[in-house]
Every structure is written in structure tokens, then in C-alpha cells.
XYZ file of C-alpha atoms in Angstrom:
693
model
C 0.000 0.000 0.000
C 2.806 2.430 0.847
C 4.447 1.851 -2.544
C 1.165 2.597 -4.306
C 0.641 5.758 -2.259
C 4.154 6.939 -3.074
C 3.907 6.570 -6.846
C 0.242 6.233 -7.867
C -2.099 7.156 -5.006
C -5.088 7.436 -7.344
C -4.844 3.691 -7.971
C -5.804 3.121 -4.325
C -7.591 6.282 -3.191
C -10.743 7.949 -4.486
C -13.732 6.299 -6.127
C -13.323 2.751 -7.483
C -15.605 0.088 -8.874
C -15.827 -3.305 -7.204
C -17.939 -6.332 -8.125
C -20.296 -5.531 -5.278
C -20.611 -1.808 -6.050
C -18.349 1.188 -5.615
C -15.952 2.121 -2.840
C -14.570 5.482 -1.749
C -11.170 5.271 -0.086
C -9.738 8.119 1.996
C -6.225 8.524 3.304
C -6.195 9.977 6.821
C -2.976 8.950 8.588
C -3.161 9.166 12.384
C -6.942 9.757 12.264
C -9.311 7.550 14.245
C -12.341 8.380 12.137
C -13.189 9.892 8.761
C -16.454 11.313 7.479
C -17.585 12.512 4.055
C -20.708 13.910 2.478
C -22.455 11.794 -0.166
C -25.294 13.514 -1.990
C -25.855 15.837 0.944
C -25.705 13.114 3.599
C -22.813 12.821 6.076
C -21.434 9.274 6.159
C -18.759 7.707 8.354
C -16.083 5.702 6.582
C -14.679 2.476 8.017
C -11.037 2.190 9.087
C -9.381 -0.496 6.990
C -6.106 -0.528 8.888
C -4.237 1.435 11.514
C -2.126 3.328 8.981
C -4.987 5.649 8.054
C -6.875 4.075 5.152
C -10.669 4.415 5.336
C -13.401 2.994 3.087
C -17.043 3.687 2.389
C -19.143 1.443 0.144
C -21.564 3.462 -1.991
C -24.164 2.846 -4.639
C -22.893 2.113 -8.140
C -24.599 5.267 -9.399
C -22.313 7.541 -7.363
C -19.852 9.593 -9.419
C -16.858 11.740 -8.587
C -18.962 14.891 -8.260
C -21.566 13.275 -5.978
C -19.509 13.347 -2.799
C -17.306 15.765 -0.882
C -14.544 15.391 1.643
C -13.355 17.779 4.340
C -9.743 18.993 4.396
C -7.966 19.795 7.701
C -8.545 23.516 7.075
C -12.307 22.909 7.034
C -12.588 23.227 3.256
C -15.315 20.973 1.894
C -14.669 19.963 -1.692
C -14.620 17.094 -4.137
C -12.070 14.331 -3.684
C -8.705 14.995 -5.456
C -8.229 11.267 -6.000
C -11.395 10.749 -8.064
C -10.215 12.757 -11.078
C -8.197 11.831 -14.133
C -4.844 13.603 -14.633
C -4.635 17.219 -15.738
C -1.225 16.409 -17.275
C -1.820 14.465 -20.486
C 0.235 11.869 -22.328
C 1.037 14.515 -24.915
C 2.212 16.822 -22.133
C 4.500 14.047 -20.933
C 5.973 13.557 -24.381
C 6.543 17.231 -25.118
C 7.954 17.894 -21.654
C 10.465 15.043 -21.939
C 11.613 16.408 -25.303
C 11.922 19.933 -23.924
C 9.500 21.128 -26.610
C 6.395 22.061 -24.613
C 5.295 25.462 -25.919
C 2.647 25.803 -23.193
C 4.913 24.873 -20.320
C 3.703 27.820 -18.219
C 0.135 26.515 -18.447
C 0.705 22.848 -17.622
C 3.371 23.061 -14.904
C 3.158 24.526 -11.412
C 0.059 25.415 -9.453
C -2.621 26.781 -11.793
C -6.269 27.662 -11.291
C -8.379 25.546 -13.611
C -11.740 23.904 -14.267
C -11.341 20.146 -14.633
C -14.347 18.075 -15.678
C -16.542 21.027 -14.746
C -15.054 21.395 -11.260
C -13.090 24.489 -10.196
C -9.840 23.999 -8.348
C -6.085 24.080 -8.713
C -3.962 21.664 -10.718
C -0.409 21.017 -9.608
C 2.469 19.571 -11.626
C 6.111 19.434 -10.596
C 9.228 17.862 -12.090
C 11.102 15.622 -9.638
C 12.247 12.505 -11.530
C 14.545 11.123 -8.829
C 12.143 11.552 -5.899
C 10.758 8.514 -4.088
C 7.528 10.392 -3.534
C 6.104 13.916 -3.807
C 3.195 15.356 -1.869
C 1.414 18.669 -1.827
C 1.367 20.750 1.334
C -0.346 24.034 2.084
C -2.757 25.914 4.257
C -5.572 23.594 3.179
C -3.954 20.518 4.797
C -2.074 22.272 7.595
C 1.232 21.601 5.803
C 1.032 17.892 6.557
C 3.290 16.068 4.043
C 1.458 12.755 4.549
C -2.051 13.779 3.467
C -1.851 14.560 -0.261
C 0.568 12.361 -2.184
C 0.917 13.161 -5.903
C 1.025 10.678 -8.777
C 4.010 10.122 -11.050
C 3.202 10.642 -14.708
C 5.015 7.875 -16.559
C 8.710 8.337 -17.341
C 8.486 12.143 -17.554
C 9.418 12.631 -13.908
C 6.408 14.939 -13.494
C 4.135 14.497 -10.470
C 0.508 15.655 -10.697
C -2.493 16.359 -8.494
C -5.762 18.239 -8.993
C -7.305 19.630 -5.797
C -10.902 20.791 -6.238
C -12.071 23.793 -4.256
C -8.743 25.521 -3.795
C -8.808 29.202 -4.719
C -6.584 32.128 -5.497
C -4.348 33.089 -2.586
C -3.725 29.517 -1.390
C -0.162 29.111 -0.097
C 1.583 25.844 -0.909
C 4.840 23.942 -1.391
C 5.899 20.514 -2.577
C 7.265 17.972 -0.123
C 9.957 15.919 -1.852
C 11.026 12.564 -0.399
C 14.467 12.018 -1.891
C 15.956 8.704 -2.947
C 18.034 8.801 0.235
C 14.947 9.253 2.414
C 15.341 12.964 3.202
C 12.304 15.232 3.200
C 12.542 18.620 1.425
C 9.949 21.392 1.435
C 10.297 23.150 -1.922
C 8.613 26.192 -3.448
C 7.051 25.730 -6.865
C 9.626 26.464 -9.613
C 6.758 27.516 -11.901
C 4.835 29.579 -9.309
C 3.386 32.836 -10.604
C 3.947 34.539 -7.269
C 5.475 33.838 -3.884
C 5.025 35.077 -0.360
C 6.597 38.319 0.762
C 10.074 37.605 2.069
C 11.209 36.245 4.498
C 8.410 33.701 3.935
C 9.013 31.335 1.056
C 5.753 29.563 0.150
C 4.311 29.751 -3.346
C 0.946 31.452 -3.805
C -1.827 30.383 -6.173
C -2.684 33.327 -8.401
C -3.885 34.095 -11.896
C -2.344 36.036 -14.770
C -5.519 36.756 -16.783
C -7.326 39.148 -14.444
C -6.121 42.382 -16.030
C -7.986 43.645 -19.097
C -5.369 45.057 -21.444
C -5.843 48.372 -23.245
C -2.540 48.549 -25.132
C -3.625 47.070 -28.473
C -2.438 50.065 -30.508
C 0.979 49.920 -28.881
C 1.387 46.214 -29.633
C 0.285 46.659 -33.242
C 2.787 49.464 -33.713
C 5.526 47.446 -32.031
C 5.013 44.580 -34.453
C 5.085 46.795 -37.527
C 8.047 49.022 -36.557
C 11.685 48.159 -37.204
C 12.964 48.715 -33.653
C 16.637 49.161 -34.561
C 15.698 51.980 -36.963
C 13.863 53.829 -34.192
C 15.049 55.970 -31.265
C 15.770 53.876 -28.177
C 16.620 55.758 -24.992
C 16.129 53.594 -21.894
C 15.615 54.787 -18.331
C 16.824 51.986 -16.037
C 15.148 51.860 -12.638
C 15.103 49.791 -9.483
C 11.463 49.455 -8.543
C 12.099 49.484 -4.793
C 14.134 52.679 -4.618
C 13.008 54.922 -7.479
C 10.192 56.228 -5.308
C 8.913 55.004 -1.939
C 5.898 55.689 0.277
C 7.621 56.686 3.472
C 9.772 53.670 4.275
C 7.523 51.241 2.407
C 7.640 50.019 -1.183
C 5.342 51.713 -3.658
C 2.749 49.521 -5.366
C 3.012 48.893 -9.123
C -0.307 50.698 -9.650
C 0.657 53.670 -7.542
C 3.970 54.153 -9.304
C 2.433 53.922 -12.808
C 1.327 57.557 -13.302
C 4.438 58.934 -11.590
C 6.780 56.892 -13.788
C 4.851 57.497 -17.005
C 4.655 61.241 -16.454
C 8.326 61.454 -15.553
C 9.449 59.491 -18.613
C 7.262 61.618 -20.872
C 8.626 64.787 -19.317
C 12.209 63.572 -19.663
C 11.811 62.148 -23.163
C 12.718 58.510 -22.506
C 11.363 55.942 -24.940
C 11.547 52.912 -22.635
C 11.829 51.907 -19.004
C 14.043 48.991 -18.018
C 13.150 47.359 -14.720
C 15.952 45.722 -12.803
C 14.790 42.163 -12.018
C 11.348 41.943 -10.465
C 11.119 38.195 -10.807
C 10.720 36.334 -7.523
C 13.796 36.831 -5.328
C 14.267 36.539 -1.557
C 17.136 38.988 -0.944
C 16.670 42.734 -1.437
C 20.413 43.291 -1.570
C 20.731 41.026 -4.627
C 18.815 43.768 -6.541
C 16.743 40.928 -7.994
C 19.622 39.085 -9.673
C 19.407 36.001 -7.422
C 16.121 34.631 -8.690
C 14.060 31.885 -7.093
C 10.803 32.553 -8.970
C 11.440 32.260 -12.702
C 7.751 32.654 -13.578
C 6.878 35.026 -10.756
C 6.429 38.759 -10.291
C 7.853 40.063 -7.021
C 5.150 40.456 -4.388
C 7.094 43.330 -2.770
C 5.269 45.776 -4.992
C 1.869 44.146 -5.517
C 0.095 41.461 -7.510
C 0.506 40.249 -11.086
C -2.529 42.336 -12.063
C -0.878 45.375 -10.470
C 2.277 44.860 -12.529
C 0.244 44.319 -15.698
C -1.551 47.589 -14.969
C 1.826 49.345 -14.753
C 2.993 47.934 -18.095
C -0.355 48.748 -19.707
C -0.265 52.297 -18.353
C 3.236 52.846 -19.717
C 2.227 51.481 -23.120
C -0.803 53.756 -23.270
C 1.615 56.621 -22.687
C 3.894 55.413 -25.518
C 6.613 54.108 -23.213
C 8.095 50.668 -23.796
C 9.091 48.203 -21.076
C 12.337 46.225 -20.939
C 12.526 43.348 -18.459
C 15.828 42.360 -16.854
C 15.823 38.543 -17.118
C 18.315 36.267 -15.346
C 18.810 32.792 -16.897
C 22.498 32.486 -16.076
C 22.454 31.314 -12.474
C 20.311 30.846 -9.366
C 20.940 31.135 -5.599
C 21.645 28.471 -3.015
C 18.418 29.058 -1.037
C 17.258 25.618 0.060
C 13.567 26.288 -0.622
C 14.253 26.952 -4.302
C 15.394 24.763 -7.215
C 18.835 23.861 -5.851
C 19.048 20.016 -5.609
C 15.329 20.096 -6.078
C 14.597 16.376 -5.817
C 17.715 15.539 -3.835
C 19.818 15.452 -6.987
C 21.412 18.124 -9.152
C 18.309 18.529 -11.268
C 18.491 22.071 -12.638
C 22.227 22.520 -12.064
C 25.322 20.529 -13.068
C 26.548 18.036 -10.491
C 30.217 18.886 -11.012
C 30.916 22.260 -9.326
C 33.375 23.074 -12.124
C 30.307 23.347 -14.345
C 27.454 23.924 -11.907
C 28.746 26.457 -9.384
C 29.624 30.122 -9.872
C 32.510 31.087 -7.552
C 32.091 34.870 -8.006
C 28.445 35.013 -7.005
C 28.100 31.918 -4.812
C 25.291 30.706 -7.068
C 24.488 27.650 -9.159
C 24.683 27.435 -12.949
C 21.919 25.836 -15.000
C 22.535 22.591 -16.839
C 21.880 23.850 -20.357
C 22.288 20.359 -21.774
C 19.100 19.099 -20.179
C 15.965 19.384 -22.317
C 13.645 19.999 -19.373
C 15.852 22.823 -18.055
C 15.943 24.548 -21.446
C 12.149 24.239 -21.670
C 11.866 25.733 -18.169
C 14.008 28.761 -19.075
C 12.613 29.473 -22.528
C 9.115 29.004 -21.114
C 9.932 31.672 -18.524
C 10.960 34.192 -21.189
C 7.920 33.481 -23.357
C 5.614 33.705 -20.338
C 6.751 37.237 -19.459
C 6.521 38.372 -23.071
C 3.048 36.942 -23.555
C 1.355 37.529 -20.225
C 3.126 40.754 -19.169
C 3.351 42.338 -22.664
C 7.056 43.016 -22.157
C 8.741 44.762 -25.100
C 12.236 43.405 -24.598
C 14.415 41.176 -22.454
C 17.813 42.263 -21.224
C 19.539 38.909 -20.712
C 21.891 39.152 -17.752
C 25.438 37.798 -17.519
C 25.679 36.240 -20.981
C 29.479 35.979 -20.689
C 29.162 33.756 -17.636
C 26.931 31.468 -19.691
C 28.913 31.159 -22.918
C 32.369 30.750 -21.335
C 33.158 27.664 -19.268
C 36.154 29.382 -17.655
C 34.315 32.582 -16.711
C 35.611 33.672 -13.293
C 37.674 30.502 -12.925
C 41.350 29.721 -12.644
C 43.194 26.964 -14.466
C 41.976 23.577 -13.279
C 38.655 24.967 -12.053
C 36.769 24.348 -15.301
C 36.176 21.539 -17.797
C 36.800 22.108 -21.542
C 34.050 21.323 -24.011
C 34.080 18.272 -26.277
C 36.240 20.181 -28.764
C 38.741 21.205 -26.104
C 37.635 24.835 -26.024
C 36.298 27.131 -23.340
C 32.923 27.799 -24.980
C 29.829 26.396 -23.322
C 28.309 24.854 -26.443
C 25.089 23.904 -24.677
C 24.539 27.436 -23.360
C 25.254 28.849 -26.810
C 22.655 26.514 -28.328
C 20.187 27.558 -25.621
C 20.630 31.271 -26.374
C 20.259 30.653 -30.085
C 17.042 28.695 -29.535
C 15.770 31.363 -27.134
C 16.297 34.162 -29.634
C 14.858 32.101 -32.476
C 11.659 31.397 -30.575
C 11.234 34.931 -29.253
C 11.694 36.518 -32.665
C 9.315 34.016 -34.254
C 6.551 34.397 -31.688
C 6.972 38.074 -30.774
C 8.195 40.124 -33.737
C 9.229 43.600 -32.634
C 10.396 42.472 -29.188
C 14.024 43.363 -28.451
C 16.555 40.822 -27.182
C 19.487 42.533 -25.467
C 22.639 40.777 -24.232
C 24.804 41.906 -21.366
C 28.003 40.332 -22.688
C 31.329 41.637 -21.422
C 34.030 39.396 -22.909
C 33.995 40.088 -26.671
C 32.251 36.838 -27.579
C 31.977 36.965 -31.390
C 28.649 37.275 -33.173
C 26.416 38.226 -30.255
C 24.148 40.261 -32.551
C 24.754 38.203 -35.674
C 21.692 36.203 -36.807
C 21.458 32.577 -35.706
C 21.306 31.585 -39.375
C 24.827 32.993 -39.739
C 26.183 31.265 -36.632
C 25.578 34.137 -34.202
C 23.690 34.202 -30.923
C 20.843 36.138 -32.514
C 20.456 39.091 -30.131
C 19.327 42.473 -31.439
C 21.618 44.494 -29.165
C 24.697 43.994 -27.045
C 25.625 46.160 -24.089
C 28.648 48.234 -25.115
C 30.663 47.623 -21.976
C 33.900 48.389 -23.802
C 32.499 51.807 -24.713
C 31.336 52.342 -21.144
C 34.663 51.398 -19.533
C 36.828 53.402 -21.942
C 34.547 56.422 -21.867
C 34.367 56.558 -18.079
C 38.134 56.114 -17.830
C 38.579 59.074 -20.136
C 36.136 61.272 -18.257
C 37.765 60.437 -14.918
C 41.128 61.527 -16.322
C 42.524 64.816 -15.040
C 42.085 67.722 -17.435
C 45.804 68.174 -18.082
C 46.155 64.607 -19.353
C 43.079 64.271 -21.554
C 44.804 65.269 -24.791
C 47.005 62.191 -24.394
C 44.127 59.795 -23.722
C 41.777 60.441 -26.619
C 42.677 56.969 -27.837
C 40.267 55.714 -25.178
C 37.481 57.274 -27.233
C 38.792 56.501 -30.710
C 39.999 52.918 -30.216
C 36.499 51.458 -29.994
C 35.782 52.453 -33.594
C 38.243 49.788 -34.726
C 35.626 47.197 -33.737
C 32.453 49.164 -33.045
C 30.484 48.235 -36.144
C 31.140 44.504 -35.703
C 28.132 44.345 -33.350
C 24.947 46.312 -32.661
C 25.576 48.139 -29.423
C 23.539 49.696 -26.683
C 25.519 52.278 -24.677
C 24.938 51.636 -20.958
C 25.540 53.956 -18.040
C 23.858 51.480 -15.730
C 23.461 50.692 -12.054
C 26.712 48.692 -12.154
C 28.712 51.908 -12.603
C 27.404 53.671 -9.469
C 27.887 51.015 -6.770
C 30.659 49.182 -4.894
C 32.808 52.282 -4.319
C 32.862 53.204 -8.015
C 31.221 56.564 -7.115
C 28.214 58.200 -8.733
C 28.533 59.595 -12.248
C 28.733 63.143 -10.904
C 31.328 62.249 -8.283
C 33.475 60.464 -10.873
C 33.995 63.743 -12.701
C 37.197 65.642 -11.798
C 37.386 69.321 -10.897
C 35.317 71.736 -8.848
C 31.542 71.661 -8.636
C 30.936 73.615 -11.867
C 33.447 71.446 -13.728
C 31.829 68.259 -12.435
C 28.412 69.296 -13.700
C 29.833 70.512 -17.018
C 31.664 67.218 -17.496
C 28.532 65.238 -16.726
C 26.613 67.284 -19.306
C 29.446 66.547 -21.728
C 29.387 62.805 -20.953
C 25.632 62.480 -21.366
C 25.560 64.529 -24.561
C 28.455 62.459 -25.929
C 26.414 59.319 -25.282
C 23.401 60.818 -27.078
C 25.503 61.815 -30.093
C 27.471 58.557 -30.289
C 26.198 55.712 -32.529
C 24.232 53.116 -30.608
C 21.086 52.943 -28.499
C 21.122 54.512 -25.012
C 20.591 53.545 -21.370
C 20.925 55.674 -18.234
C 20.368 54.518 -14.667
C 17.945 56.504 -12.531
C 19.385 59.518 -10.777
C 22.059 60.096 -13.379
C 19.732 62.562 -15.087
C 19.884 65.064 -12.224
C 23.237 64.212 -10.655
C 23.758 62.203 -7.471
C 26.679 62.798 -5.161
C 26.409 59.432 -3.407
C 26.355 55.930 -4.850
C 23.018 54.235 -5.351
C 21.626 52.424 -2.301
C 18.846 49.903 -2.964
C 17.448 50.544 0.526
C 16.914 54.276 0.029
C 14.698 56.346 -2.238
C 16.481 58.521 -4.769
C 17.315 61.921 -3.232
C 14.693 63.812 -5.228
C 15.199 66.890 -3.064
C 18.402 67.570 -5.013
C 16.289 68.760 -7.948
C 15.411 71.825 -5.890
C 19.088 72.888 -6.016
C 19.959 75.056 -9.038
C 22.790 73.010 -10.580
C 20.912 69.720 -10.242
C 17.773 71.279 -11.680
C 19.703 72.683 -14.635
C 21.360 69.331 -15.317
C 17.931 67.695 -15.339
C 16.732 70.328 -17.838
C 19.738 69.624 -20.045
C 19.108 65.854 -20.052
C 15.404 66.412 -20.694
C 16.100 68.607 -23.709
C 18.810 66.276 -24.988
C 16.414 63.327 -24.851
C 13.688 65.139 -26.755
C 16.245 66.468 -29.230
C 17.475 62.899 -29.779
C 13.977 61.604 -30.484
C 13.304 64.271 -33.086
C 16.546 63.904 -35.057
C 16.842 60.727 -37.108
C 20.570 61.285 -37.698
C 21.114 60.258 -34.071
C 19.405 56.862 -34.379
C 18.481 55.799 -37.903
C 21.923 54.465 -38.907
C 23.344 53.505 -35.518
C 24.879 50.275 -36.832
C 26.107 51.373 -40.239
C 29.530 52.801 -41.002
C 27.771 55.102 -43.451
C 25.964 56.723 -40.510
C 29.186 58.001 -38.925
C 32.019 60.130 -40.294
C 35.024 61.572 -38.457
C 35.655 65.299 -38.772
C 38.307 66.198 -36.191
C 40.020 64.622 -33.181
C 42.767 67.204 -32.646
C 41.410 70.594 -31.603
C 37.928 69.214 -30.954
C 36.299 65.812 -30.946
C 33.825 66.051 -33.787
C 32.021 63.867 -36.308
C 29.023 63.711 -38.597
C 25.954 61.578 -37.936
C 24.152 60.772 -41.179
C 20.608 59.613 -41.870
C 18.518 59.361 -45.010
C 17.042 62.846 -44.679
C 19.396 64.541 -42.231
C 23.021 65.113 -41.290
C 24.162 66.497 -37.939
C 27.604 67.705 -36.908
C 28.476 66.850 -33.280
C 31.352 68.824 -31.749
C 32.737 68.173 -28.250
C 35.257 70.268 -26.359
C 36.843 67.683 -24.083
C 39.201 70.200 -22.458
C 39.020 72.735 -19.644
C 39.962 75.483 -22.095
C 37.632 77.837 -23.871
C 38.118 77.390 -27.603
C 37.632 80.538 -29.649
C 37.064 80.775 -33.364
C 37.930 77.108 -33.912
C 37.629 76.098 -37.534
C 35.787 72.820 -38.038
C 37.033 71.082 -41.221
C 33.668 70.301 -42.800
C 33.541 71.003 -46.519
C 30.214 71.674 -48.168
C 28.527 71.964 -44.789
C 27.198 75.349 -43.713
C 26.386 74.792 -40.044
C 23.705 76.219 -37.805
C 23.913 75.456 -34.080
C 20.736 73.810 -32.814
C 21.878 72.530 -29.402
C 24.587 73.533 -26.931
C 25.117 72.083 -23.466
C 26.744 75.348 -22.317
C 23.446 77.195 -22.316
C 22.965 79.161 -19.099
C 19.656 77.324 -18.751
C 21.729 74.158 -18.262
C 24.273 75.674 -15.867
C 26.821 76.754 -18.486
C 28.468 80.076 -19.262
C 26.193 80.725 -22.195
C 28.907 80.576 -24.855
C 26.760 79.810 -27.882
C 27.072 80.213 -31.652
C 24.046 82.099 -32.957
C 25.892 83.287 -36.068
C 28.529 80.996 -37.579
C 30.972 82.182 -40.200
C 33.312 79.876 -42.133
C 32.444 76.939 -39.845
C 34.285 78.597 -36.943
C 32.922 77.990 -33.466
C 33.387 79.275 -29.943
C 33.247 76.410 -27.479
C 33.018 76.636 -23.714
C 35.027 74.195 -21.605
C 33.439 70.709 -21.586
C 30.706 71.754 -24.018
C 28.887 69.902 -26.754
C 27.586 71.751 -29.787
C 25.258 70.055 -32.267
C 24.817 71.638 -35.669
C 22.710 71.045 -38.751
C 23.091 72.123 -42.369
C 21.938 75.628 -43.158
C 19.086 75.520 -45.615
C 19.649 77.402 -48.833
C 17.397 80.382 -49.429
């Protein structure tokens, strides 16, 4: 009997036909009596043995919906063990192949109607477990009451529990092959409890009624790389707060939308808001790969936020983390007592830098789990792009490891061939199912072909974070003024490789933490020089080929590093220099959006042309219907009557970061003769062609 209960409890429990009629069997370990309701009448079942098996003989006309049992919580509902599986043979086959396109619907705890009865279906992958049972509020977390059935050779365990509703907290109890009991959260849960609690929570993802149809239609029809893309990166928990509490997704929606519209950003990128237990991980140590963080509200609340942004013509990028997962025992680490999601060998399955585990990308079920996660967020949350974190750590077997700490691939190299195949399949599926969605790679180690199409042997991303640009540019801007003339190679060297990939230029959260200083504090000089240099840096980013990303707070200048536990110091905007910097960034962003030369040919050599790197740092940006001349004074000297070598170009100045409105001296060029300019220290001047009269 115990063996049957451990693998196929439905074979023993529930409603069964016998020659003399039908029998209902209940499993109530440690109980002395058991009652149930049959067609409105309370009946006492007979104890069959001392282990907890009870029986009640009933008329042969009784069906599964004719009787109810009572759970320890007091819930009266139909018997879970009188229903056929919710996980079909076809589900088993597709899951085992790693090809289940509806993985988010068939796995985990999901509200459903099964044979006309409302309840929750549960499915969990634990192929090496001796037994799996469901625990939750409804059975007082007793691991002996609700054993699940094993679905063939798939390793998936299933149970349908009628009567359970949204909000039910639950976990899976895994009995390992060695006899240890593990309480595990649902890897496919749509939401979890607020930390420090770790249970999964039954919820739905279809409650919100979307109003963003026009946005989605436009997204599908547009060519995103030929459009302006200027991303405002935020951390949901510290952008704005309500006192010392987190702000709800719904509450933040109008504030964020209005601010992005005011400032001219095209997209918001949320640092990870998948399920994660540790605030200080910033969301990058994920335990809920199908979840939305409950810190800030429900799934419907988050969907409202995305919808609201879309209705205000603001796109949403989602920071997605498929490269590693934390060691928290309630999560997927050694899920069934074996290394199920991760490699067994720590040289392949453990990340020494982050003290996290690495996915086994060679396992079909793991690939299905991860790709299903990405597709779920894109479909159900209407996300416009995924920023895939830590791609370098995935594609290189020796990432962060010394000699002898990693295993070469079958060809003797250091490339993780299975992870590469995973990323290619991910990008292939996303681009097939969601045309117009952006796939963005954070890749830091010059892996070749990150943005090359999969058909040409590349990884298939649309954009790659330009971390080389970021590092070289920040090194230059942190250089003392007297030495800058000798370090311009930091800015010019990147153009030897720049057009090999399609880059996004990031000034992200990573650059303002861990004693790296804030952007404003990185700048040398006195206060005026720091602000002028930051205006120069941000205008250089806007003018430079490539899409743009700026982390919150950089737009008005922070003195301190970012702290995930504190709200941004918005009071700084009341100070004149901070307010003027914010005005400069606002106007730059709107200027960028309205000038195709700054975004139409970001990835074409024909869209960029050097003019001068000696006296100034200047270049043309070309588009089909427009050419702009961008001129930067990288020095602390005022440049007077500087001749810009631009033949057949009669310039008119249309933007200057030295405007007094932005905190500058007001050295502008209202009337230009012979392409000669006056440039304030650390100023950017943007010029267009004078129209002939």
C-alpha cells in the first residue's frame, strides 16, 4: 500500500468500482475516524487498517462529483483522488523532449476547471524523488495527506485539488531517494510570499484587461533598430517610496509614465522583479522564474503598470536572469535531492564569483523551463524586450575561474556549447513568436557574433551592451584635465571594432555602486566642472552611434552611490545646478527623439564620419534625410574661433550644453561664419546644415 501511495495514489484512493458496487477510499494517517458527504448526507467511513486508510461502500450510481470530503482547514470539496490527470500523455511527451510550448500553463500550481469542477492543478518535475506530496494551508502543511502521482517516465508528479482558490499558499514535499524530506517552493509559481516567507501562492495572470492594443500593433510593424531607443533603467524598490515602504506597481504607474514623458525617454528597463528573496541582490538572485515580485503588488498590479506605460507610448524592458540561481534551500537547488536544474560537477554547476548555481543547459527539461519563462513574461506581461543578464558567464566555461577549475568542451575549447545553443534557440523562438520584441545581451568578454543572426552562426540578439564603450569612456572622463589630450585613444579605439556588433551604450546601475562613485562624483574638478563634465558625458552618449541607457538619478546628478534601501534623493532637484542638469538631459532626450541622424543608422559605417580629433572631438551623424555635426570640447579650455574642417557643410547650431539654462556660461554660436565655433570648456555643440534660401 505504501508503494502505491508513493507513486500512484489514485490507484488506491478515491472512487473505485468493485464487483459488489463502488468504494470510496480516503487517506487519513493518524486519524481515528473519517467522514464525508455523499449527496448531501454525512457518512462515516470504516477504518481499513491502523495506517490511516478508510473505506465507504456506496451505490454504483455515485460519481466523482456526488460526494465531498473535508480537508484539515475545514474546506469541503470534491475528492482529489477521483479525477483523471490534468497532465496528459502529450504533455509528458513534449515535456520530456523539452518542446512544450505551453509549459507555463501545464506546470506549477494553476487555477483551472477540470471536468466542470473548479480547483487548482499542480504539476512538478522531480524525476529522482521517491515520492512527492502537496502541502499548504488547506492541509495544515502535513506532508502525509496529499501524495501526488508520477506521470510515466516524464518525472512529473501531478495532483488536482478541487475547491482551492486564489491566494492559497503551498509547497511541494519531496522525499528524496536517500529518504530525506525537502519542502520546496514551486519552480513555476506565478507569485510567492513576501520575504522572508518562502511559500508559493496560487494566483492568476488573466485578471487584467489590457488596453494597449495600438501599442502592440505598432511594435510589431516598426523596425525597432531603426527607431530611437533611450532607456531609463530603474530599481522598482528605490526609485520612489511611500515613506519607508515600497510603492505599489499601480501607484507608481502615473508617476513613472509622467516622468518618462517629461524627460523624453522611450523605454523603461526594470531591474529584475522576478521572484527573489534577498533585497540586496537587486533581484539578480532569482528563485521565482515565472513570478512577479510580491514586494510591490500582484501580477494584475504589474500588468496595470505595463499597460499604463504602453498607453503613454513608453516601452518596457525586463531584466531577465537565466544564467544562475541562488543556493536558497527552498528553491530549485538540488530540487529532488539530486542536481536537477544545475550541473553536479561544481566546475560546471557552481559560480565562484556570485556563490550561485549554474543551469545545466544540456538538459531538455531545463531549457524548456528557461525558454518558457521568457515566453511567459513576453506573452502575459506584454514586455517589449528582455535584457539577458550575464551572458558571458553562460557562454564561457572558464568565466571567473582559474586553471583547473573548469572543464573544456568536447572540442577542447572554453565555450559552453550547450549554453550557446540555448541562447540561439531562445532568440529564435522569441523573434518568431513576438516580432518587434528586443533581445538585449549583457556580454562583457567580446564573444563573437552576439548580434549576428542565428542563421549565420551568431547568438541572434538584437543588441549587445557596449561595456567596452562604457569602460573606456568613463576612464577618459575620470582623467585629469591636463592629461586628456594624451588619452583620446580611449574614445577613438572602440571604432576599430564598433560596427562589428549592434551596441547599446549603458551607463547602468553597475557603474554607481561598490565604491565606483556616482557619475557626478566620478567627474574631476570643482563643482561647476563636475556638472559641465557630466553634461558633456551624457551629450556624448546621445551623439554617439548606438542605443542609449541611463540609470535613474544620473539625469539630475547624485553625489552618493546608489543604495537599494533608500529612495532617490529627489530633493536635489530643488538645487539650481541639479535642476539645470535635469533640464539639459530632458532637452537632450527630446532632441534625440526628433533627429533621425542620431538613431536611424546607428549600426552602419555610413551613418558616422570623423571630422576632427585634434582641436575638438567632432564627427558627422548621417541619416537618409538629415546630417548632424556633433562637436565636443573635451578640455578645460575655452576654444575661440575654432575652424571645423567640414567642406560643403554650412552649419547652424541647434543645441549647446553650455546654455545658461543648463548651468553653463552661455557661450553659444548664434551666427557661424566659415564653420568657426566658440566652445566653452566641456561643451557639446550640435549643428545642422543651413538651408539654402
